[in-house]
Tab-separated table of C-alpha atoms and ligand atoms in Angstrom:
chain	number	residue	atom	x	y	z
A	1	UNK	CA	-0.077	-0.133	-0.023
A	2	UNK	CA	1.324	3.345	-0.965
A	3	UNK	CA	0.677	6.134	1.623
A	4	UNK	CA	-0.720	8.780	-1.374
A	5	UNK	CA	-3.518	6.188	-2.186
A	6	UNK	CA	-4.925	6.335	1.409
A	7	UNK	CA	-4.618	10.228	1.991
A	8	UNK	CA	-6.034	13.358	0.883
A	9	UNK	CA	-2.464	14.902	0.935
A	10	UNK	CA	0.232	15.474	-1.804
A	11	UNK	CA	3.076	12.959	-1.389
A	12	UNK	CA	5.831	14.631	0.808
A	13	UNK	CA	9.552	14.618	0.048
A	14	UNK	CA	10.164	14.341	3.839
A	15	UNK	CA	10.048	10.784	5.507
A	16	UNK	CA	8.783	11.704	8.912
A	17	UNK	CA	9.984	9.088	11.231
A	18	UNK	CA	10.177	11.552	14.329
A	19	UNK	CA	7.071	9.861	15.847
A	20	UNK	CA	3.966	7.861	15.060
A	21	UNK	CA	2.081	11.055	16.188
A	22	UNK	CA	3.079	12.085	12.717
A	23	UNK	CA	0.116	10.150	11.145
A	24	UNK	CA	-2.710	11.927	9.454
A	25	UNK	CA	-6.361	10.787	9.272
A	26	UNK	CA	-6.898	8.568	5.853
A	27	UNK	CA	-9.694	9.578	3.688
A	28	UNK	CA	-12.025	6.788	5.013
A	29	UNK	CA	-11.349	7.731	8.376
A	30	UNK	CA	-12.053	11.540	7.428
A	31	UNK	CA	-15.193	10.231	5.636
A	32	UNK	CA	-16.165	8.307	8.897
A	33	UNK	CA	-15.626	11.642	11.240
A	34	UNK	CA	-17.726	13.725	8.741
A	35	UNK	CA	-20.427	11.392	9.061
A	36	UNK	CA	-20.498	10.772	12.610
A	37	UNK	CA	-23.652	11.144	15.010
A	38	UNK	CA	-22.949	13.480	17.389
A	39	UNK	CA	-24.386	15.071	20.580
A	40	UNK	CA	-23.382	17.057	23.820
A	41	UNK	CA	-20.925	14.630	25.137
A	42	UNK	CA	-20.820	16.704	28.319
A	43	UNK	CA	-24.284	15.267	28.995
A	44	UNK	CA	-23.194	11.792	27.886
A	45	UNK	CA	-25.492	12.293	24.729
A	46	UNK	CA	-22.567	11.902	22.042
A	47	UNK	CA	-23.491	8.367	20.061
A	48	UNK	CA	-20.051	8.394	18.746
A	49	UNK	CA	-18.367	8.890	21.745
A	50	UNK	CA	-20.358	6.352	23.477
A	51	UNK	CA	-19.636	3.811	21.028
A	52	UNK	CA	-15.888	4.470	21.174
A	53	UNK	CA	-15.745	3.991	24.854
A	54	UNK	CA	-18.078	1.053	24.885
A	55	UNK	CA	-15.794	-0.837	21.954
A	56	UNK	CA	-12.676	0.298	23.849
A	57	UNK	CA	-13.580	-0.828	27.344
A	58	UNK	CA	-14.361	-4.196	25.466
A	59	UNK	CA	-11.124	-4.369	23.828
A	60	UNK	CA	-9.296	-3.804	27.271
A	61	UNK	CA	-11.806	-6.383	29.147
A	62	UNK	CA	-12.843	-3.332	31.623
A	63	UNK	CA	-16.313	-2.369	32.844
A	64	UNK	CA	-16.018	1.326	31.428
A	65	UNK	CA	-13.789	3.622	29.358
A	66	UNK	CA	-13.655	7.275	29.144
A	67	UNK	CA	-12.718	9.283	25.976
A	68	UNK	CA	-10.216	11.981	26.603
A	69	UNK	CA	-8.412	14.751	24.365
A	70	UNK	CA	-4.935	12.958	25.116
A	71	UNK	CA	-3.098	10.012	26.956
A	72	UNK	CA	-1.357	12.978	29.147
A	73	UNK	CA	-4.857	13.764	30.385
A	74	UNK	CA	-5.677	9.832	30.796
A	75	UNK	CA	-2.510	9.331	32.868
A	76	UNK	CA	-3.063	12.423	34.951
A	77	UNK	CA	-6.476	11.481	35.765
A	78	UNK	CA	-5.717	8.171	36.508
A	79	UNK	CA	-3.112	9.438	38.945
A	80	UNK	CA	-5.692	11.898	40.417
A	81	UNK	CA	-8.181	9.183	41.083
A	82	UNK	CA	-5.759	6.777	42.765
A	83	UNK	CA	-3.965	9.239	45.150
A	84	UNK	CA	-4.402	12.253	47.516
A	85	UNK	CA	-1.736	15.141	47.960
A	86	UNK	CA	1.470	14.017	49.703
A	87	UNK	CA	1.310	10.265	48.315
A	88	UNK	CA	3.989	8.651	46.716
A	89	UNK	CA	4.015	6.972	43.124
A	90	UNK	CA	6.470	4.205	42.044
A	91	UNK	CA	7.348	4.346	38.464
A	92	UNK	CA	10.419	3.653	35.991
A	93	UNK	CA	12.807	6.361	35.920
A	94	UNK	CA	12.148	6.925	32.438
A	95	UNK	CA	8.410	6.621	32.587
A	96	UNK	CA	6.483	9.267	30.297
A	97	UNK	CA	4.456	10.530	33.526
A	98	UNK	CA	8.010	11.322	35.090
A	99	UNK	CA	9.465	12.837	32.098
A	100	UNK	CA	7.226	14.036	29.543
A	101	UNK	CA	4.078	15.236	31.325
A	102	UNK	CA	5.405	18.765	32.496
A	103	UNK	CA	5.565	17.631	36.311
A	104	UNK	CA	1.732	16.985	36.065
A	105	UNK	CA	1.724	14.494	39.131
A	106	UNK	CA	3.130	17.123	41.175
A	107	UNK	CA	1.079	19.958	39.988
A	108	UNK	CA	-2.240	18.343	39.795
A	109	UNK	CA	-2.179	15.777	42.412
A	110	UNK	CA	0.552	16.893	44.967
A	111	UNK	CA	2.185	13.419	44.520
A	112	UNK	CA	6.147	12.807	44.504
A	113	UNK	CA	7.267	10.391	42.011
A	114	UNK	CA	9.919	7.733	43.132
A	115	UNK	CA	11.817	6.550	40.294
A	116	UNK	CA	12.523	2.720	39.784
A	117	UNK	CA	15.637	1.204	37.838
A	118	UNK	CA	15.188	-1.518	35.139
A	119	UNK	CA	16.583	-2.078	31.698
A	120	UNK	CA	14.167	-1.995	29.014
A	121	UNK	CA	11.721	-0.068	31.320
A	122	UNK	CA	11.033	-3.136	33.278
A	123	UNK	CA	11.030	-3.154	37.213
A	124	UNK	CA	10.592	-6.132	39.316
A	125	UNK	CA	8.602	-6.882	42.527
A	126	UNK	CA	11.922	-6.515	44.427
A	127	UNK	CA	12.376	-2.980	43.166
A	128	UNK	CA	8.834	-2.188	44.355
A	129	UNK	CA	9.557	-3.838	48.040
A	130	UNK	CA	12.693	-2.050	48.370
A	131	UNK	CA	11.087	1.218	47.656
A	132	UNK	CA	7.550	1.100	49.053
A	133	UNK	CA	7.611	2.871	52.259
A	134	UNK	CA	6.401	1.528	55.614
A	135	UNK	CA	2.972	2.951	57.360
A	136	UNK	CA	5.131	5.681	59.238
A	137	UNK	CA	4.194	9.406	59.625
A	138	UNK	CA	7.832	10.118	58.715
A	139	UNK	CA	7.320	8.853	55.172
A	140	UNK	CA	5.187	9.630	52.305
A	141	UNK	CA	2.413	7.185	51.764
A	142	UNK	CA	3.168	4.770	48.788
A	143	UNK	CA	-0.074	4.636	47.050
A	144	UNK	CA	0.299	3.748	43.183
A	145	UNK	CA	2.669	1.952	40.835
A	146	UNK	CA	2.586	2.906	37.267
A	147	UNK	CA	3.919	0.427	34.565
A	148	UNK	CA	4.198	1.697	30.936
A	149	UNK	CA	3.743	-1.061	28.055
A	150	UNK	CA	5.425	-0.640	25.464
A	151	UNK	CA	7.998	1.507	27.412
A	152	UNK	CA	8.611	4.579	25.104
A	153	UNK	CA	11.805	6.081	26.406
A	154	UNK	CA	13.350	2.509	27.036
A	155	UNK	CA	13.329	1.847	23.337
A	156	UNK	CA	9.376	0.365	22.544
A	157	UNK	CA	10.059	-2.509	24.882
A	158	UNK	CA	7.273	-4.828	25.599
A	159	UNK	CA	6.249	-6.130	29.282
A	160	UNK	CA	5.464	-9.672	28.776
A	161	UNK	CA	2.245	-10.763	30.777
A	162	UNK	CA	4.400	-12.812	33.363
A	163	UNK	CA	6.398	-9.561	34.169
A	164	UNK	CA	3.389	-7.510	34.861
A	165	UNK	CA	1.401	-10.403	36.741
A	166	UNK	CA	4.710	-10.674	39.252
A	167	UNK	CA	4.610	-6.895	39.594
A	168	UNK	CA	0.548	-6.686	39.916
A	169	UNK	CA	0.894	-9.783	42.749
A	170	UNK	CA	3.254	-7.599	44.988
A	171	UNK	CA	1.253	-4.284	44.392
A	172	UNK	CA	-2.077	-6.201	45.596
A	173	UNK	CA	-0.078	-7.609	48.635
A	174	UNK	CA	1.070	-4.103	49.334
A	175	UNK	CA	-2.499	-2.755	48.699
A	176	UNK	CA	-1.290	-0.312	45.914
A	177	UNK	CA	-3.242	0.822	43.033
A	178	UNK	CA	-1.883	-0.178	39.721
A	179	UNK	CA	-2.052	1.985	36.659
A	180	UNK	CA	-0.878	0.875	32.993
A	181	UNK	CA	0.131	3.662	30.700
A	182	UNK	CA	-0.697	1.645	27.683
A	183	UNK	CA	-0.605	4.441	25.366
A	184	UNK	CA	1.165	1.774	22.920
A	185	UNK	CA	-0.496	-1.313	24.508
A	186	UNK	CA	-1.759	-2.308	21.040
A	187	UNK	CA	1.655	-2.368	19.792
A	188	UNK	CA	2.542	-4.927	22.711
A	189	UNK	CA	-0.537	-7.022	22.088
A	190	UNK	CA	0.349	-7.381	18.264
A	191	UNK	CA	4.047	-8.010	19.089
A	192	UNK	CA	2.877	-10.713	21.482
A	193	UNK	CA	0.068	-11.904	19.525
A	194	UNK	CA	-2.100	-11.845	22.537
A	195	UNK	CA	-5.511	-10.050	23.263
A	196	UNK	CA	-5.037	-6.554	24.746
A	197	UNK	CA	-7.413	-7.561	27.509
A	198	UNK	CA	-4.850	-10.082	28.719
A	199	UNK	CA	-2.597	-7.238	28.915
A	200	UNK	CA	-4.726	-4.905	30.698
A	201	UNK	CA	-6.109	-7.451	33.043
A	202	UNK	CA	-3.732	-6.982	36.037
A	203	UNK	CA	-4.556	-3.256	36.105
A	204	UNK	CA	-6.943	-1.136	37.949
A	205	UNK	CA	-6.903	1.713	35.263
A	206	UNK	CA	-5.390	1.616	31.750
A	207	UNK	CA	-4.598	4.550	29.258
A	208	UNK	CA	-4.766	3.824	25.456
A	209	UNK	CA	-3.600	6.474	22.925
A	210	UNK	CA	-5.433	6.825	19.791
A	211	UNK	CA	-3.190	9.411	18.049
A	212	UNK	CA	0.042	7.226	17.948
A	213	UNK	CA	0.458	4.008	15.750
A	214	UNK	CA	-3.457	3.659	15.486
A	215	UNK	CA	-3.676	6.938	13.196
A	216	UNK	CA	-6.399	9.028	14.574
A	217	UNK	CA	-6.008	12.604	14.738
A	218	UNK	CA	-6.962	13.240	18.345
A	219	UNK	CA	-7.809	11.421	21.746
A	220	UNK	CA	-7.072	8.706	24.331
A	221	UNK	CA	-8.953	6.433	26.666
A	222	UNK	CA	-8.964	5.680	30.096
A	223	UNK	CA	-10.324	2.381	31.215
A	224	UNK	CA	-11.380	0.658	34.418
A	225	UNK	CA	-13.996	-0.337	36.673
A	226	UNK	CA	-17.379	1.295	36.459
A	227	UNK	CA	-16.789	3.242	39.805
A	228	UNK	CA	-13.515	4.467	39.013
A	229	UNK	CA	-14.320	5.751	35.544
A	230	UNK	CA	-17.445	7.596	37.082
A	231	UNK	CA	-14.867	9.437	39.414
A	232	UNK	CA	-12.454	9.905	36.250
A	233	UNK	CA	-15.416	11.657	34.424
A	234	UNK	CA	-15.687	14.448	37.215
A	235	UNK	CA	-11.734	15.151	36.749
A	236	UNK	CA	-12.316	15.000	33.169
A	237	UNK	CA	-14.459	17.897	33.711
A	238	UNK	CA	-12.484	19.649	36.140
A	239	UNK	CA	-9.198	19.477	33.997
A	240	UNK	CA	-11.165	21.072	31.076
A	241	UNK	CA	-11.323	17.927	28.993
A	242	UNK	CA	-14.867	17.765	28.782
A	243	UNK	CA	-15.890	18.557	25.135
A	244	UNK	CA	-19.397	18.950	23.467
A	245	UNK	CA	-19.833	17.305	19.975
A	246	UNK	CA	-16.652	15.284	20.475
A	247	UNK	CA	-17.881	12.721	18.220
A	248	UNK	CA	-16.357	14.339	15.317
A	249	UNK	CA	-12.951	13.263	16.771
A	250	UNK	CA	-13.980	10.239	18.528
A	251	UNK	CA	-15.229	8.824	15.084
A	252	UNK	CA	-11.615	8.893	13.798
A	253	UNK	CA	-10.463	7.126	17.001
A	254	UNK	CA	-13.194	4.457	16.560
A	255	UNK	CA	-12.310	4.053	12.961
A	256	UNK	CA	-8.849	3.415	14.039
A	257	UNK	CA	-9.761	0.728	16.489
A	258	UNK	CA	-11.742	-1.006	13.824
A	259	UNK	CA	-9.389	-0.915	11.056
A	260	UNK	CA	-5.898	-0.055	11.966
A	261	UNK	CA	-5.041	-2.724	14.719
A	262	UNK	CA	-3.765	-5.537	12.414
A	263	UNK	CA	-1.691	-3.346	10.311
A	264	UNK	CA	0.563	-2.447	13.500
A	265	UNK	CA	2.480	-5.464	12.406
A	266	UNK	CA	3.486	-3.877	9.247
A	267	UNK	CA	5.000	-1.125	11.419
A	268	UNK	CA	7.106	-3.671	13.690
A	269	UNK	CA	8.291	-5.290	10.426
A	270	UNK	CA	9.521	-2.038	9.048
A	271	UNK	CA	11.154	-1.137	12.438
A	272	UNK	CA	12.966	-4.680	12.228
A	273	UNK	CA	13.953	-3.561	8.466
A	274	UNK	CA	15.103	-0.323	9.334
A	275	UNK	CA	17.107	-1.368	12.246
A	276	UNK	CA	18.806	-3.938	9.896
A	277	UNK	CA	19.799	-0.896	7.560
A	278	UNK	CA	20.833	1.356	10.336
A	279	UNK	CA	23.110	-1.232	11.990
A	280	UNK	CA	25.198	-1.565	8.724
A	281	UNK	CA	25.816	2.281	8.962
A	282	UNK	CA	29.450	3.050	10.193
A	283	UNK	CA	29.320	4.324	13.873
A	284	UNK	CA	25.487	3.775	14.224
A	285	UNK	CA	24.616	1.380	17.208
A	286	UNK	CA	21.304	-0.112	17.716
A	287	UNK	CA	19.931	0.146	21.297
A	288	UNK	CA	17.789	-2.084	22.142
A	289	UNK	CA	16.891	-4.334	19.231
A	290	UNK	CA	13.290	-2.954	18.243
A	291	UNK	CA	10.530	-5.059	19.868
A	292	UNK	CA	7.661	-2.879	18.383
A	293	UNK	CA	7.563	0.203	16.351
A	294	UNK	CA	10.393	2.513	18.026
A	295	UNK	CA	13.889	2.337	16.988
A	296	UNK	CA	16.557	3.922	19.034
A	297	UNK	CA	20.182	4.366	17.619
A	298	UNK	CA	23.368	5.996	19.164
A	299	UNK	CA	25.332	7.868	16.440
A	300	UNK	CA	28.237	8.683	18.730
A	301	UNK	CA	30.639	6.542	16.480
A	302	UNK	CA	30.001	9.072	13.709
A	303	UNK	CA	31.687	11.814	15.422
A	304	UNK	CA	28.379	13.966	15.135
A	305	UNK	CA	26.406	15.523	17.619
A	306	UNK	CA	22.773	14.388	18.190
A	307	UNK	CA	21.355	17.681	16.828
A	308	UNK	CA	23.950	18.072	14.033
A	309	UNK	CA	23.035	14.517	12.953
A	310	UNK	CA	19.412	15.435	12.924
A	311	UNK	CA	20.108	18.422	10.800
A	312	UNK	CA	21.768	16.285	8.216
A	313	UNK	CA	19.127	13.804	8.405
A	314	UNK	CA	16.530	16.479	7.553
A	315	UNK	CA	18.564	18.017	4.823
A	316	UNK	CA	18.393	14.606	3.375
A	317	UNK	CA	14.571	14.181	3.640
A	318	UNK	CA	14.127	12.186	7.007
A	319	UNK	CA	13.204	13.501	10.289
A	320	UNK	CA	14.332	11.864	13.577
A	321	UNK	CA	13.597	12.591	17.121
A	322	UNK	CA	16.490	13.346	19.703
A	323	UNK	CA	16.557	11.474	22.875
A	324	UNK	CA	19.202	13.146	24.711
A	325	UNK	CA	23.071	13.293	23.709
A	326	UNK	CA	23.942	11.033	20.500
A	327	UNK	CA	20.873	9.018	20.993
A	328	UNK	CA	18.069	9.358	18.289
A	329	UNK	CA	14.935	7.736	17.483
A	330	UNK	CA	12.784	6.511	14.523
A	331	UNK	CA	9.372	5.617	14.707
A	332	UNK	CA	7.241	3.590	12.128
A	333	UNK	CA	3.837	4.370	11.525
A	334	UNK	CA	0.961	4.152	9.101
A	335	UNK	CA	2.143	6.941	6.864
A	336	UNK	CA	5.448	5.193	6.397
A	337	UNK	CA	5.681	2.377	3.865
A	338	UNK	CA	8.172	-0.232	3.152
A	339	UNK	CA	9.630	1.662	0.343
A	340	UNK	CA	9.848	4.863	2.464
A	341	UNK	CA	12.045	2.583	5.063
A	342	UNK	CA	14.321	1.781	2.131
A	343	UNK	CA	14.608	5.394	1.091
A	344	UNK	CA	15.274	6.291	4.663
A	345	UNK	CA	18.067	3.717	5.158
A	346	UNK	CA	20.032	5.120	2.186
A	347	UNK	CA	19.301	8.871	3.022
A	348	UNK	CA	20.547	7.911	6.809
A	349	UNK	CA	23.558	6.163	5.241
A	350	UNK	CA	24.195	9.331	2.945
A	351	UNK	CA	23.709	11.704	5.891
A	352	UNK	CA	25.740	10.149	8.621
A	353	UNK	CA	28.516	9.326	6.398
A	354	UNK	CA	28.627	12.723	4.893
B	401	PLP	C1	2.843	9.564	23.735
B	401	PLP	C2	2.889	9.122	25.168
B	401	PLP	C3	1.943	9.622	25.937
B	401	PLP	C4	1.032	10.753	25.908
B	401	PLP	O1	-0.017	10.993	24.942
B	401	PLP	P1	-0.415	12.336	24.247
B	401	PLP	O2	-1.791	11.764	23.696
B	401	PLP	O3	0.372	12.738	23.107
B	401	PLP	O4	-0.741	13.129	25.409
B	401	PLP	C5	1.696	8.945	27.093
B	401	PLP	N1	2.526	7.892	27.570
B	401	PLP	C6	3.424	7.320	26.550
B	401	PLP	C7	4.324	6.037	27.068
B	401	PLP	C8	3.497	7.866	25.406
B	401	PLP	O5	4.333	7.474	24.310
């Protein structure tokens, strides 16, 4: 499939591998959005939003789901419903909620974040036991554990069900709440070839992002039991996320859930091919090997700085994102074909040999 056949846009010379958020709605998705029945979602009267919430809840095996403007808001509302000000949250040191959400847990919920180590973004029951505080007025109250699957900043790494289960077990024993930042959970489900509901099962709440690999223009969901989602709905309003005829954008997400799931496999195959091509470029070091649609590589061996390498890549028609120092990230997605990957490999070789 050629990207230009499915899009209402002229082909671009730029291959945008900076993020899977770069996807634009396809013609068919736009059509679905234009046709969507809508109503006032603040009053629960938007049919398309309600349908999306129901289908997402079913997909994730939860009682209820709430449509939200972004996965950042979904995570922040999850933190809000699980905690009180002064509480502490355990998460990986490179968790999205810690690095990329503007200090939201401190600002919006008054919580401390206690970072846990772990290669590939994965921590263990031992890490939780070693960092949870005893019930003692000297210490902040440990209240919530957050897992990220796939783990973004670690390299799109997949938590396996047994890794999640052991963490969930100790979390229950310690009477802590458990949230999953599953912005890319469907990438994990596709990579493992298991239902998303199996991966979501151990968690009290789950965030799912619609505007990453799924290719919708806007939106995310927070799923959980009916009582928790009822409370989340209040915070959606308070945080200013309650929209009116939101079915227009929800329809993009609904279309994505119905049509774009199986094709995530192509993104993963493209990521493997991209990694092979990059590994053959002198001075480029792949770390880790891609498990899903994220490809992390270090260009220290080329002698270039990260920003200089990105500039050269852009000049050669490829956009990357910087992950600090000489570490760069490419992300495969709906708008990048297998042919684009071959072009990107060639252009990257040109740019970094330069
Ligand atoms: C992108 C991302 C988010 C935030 O998603 P937005 O919809 O852009 O707010 C949260 N968590 C992870 C792991 C992400 O990759």
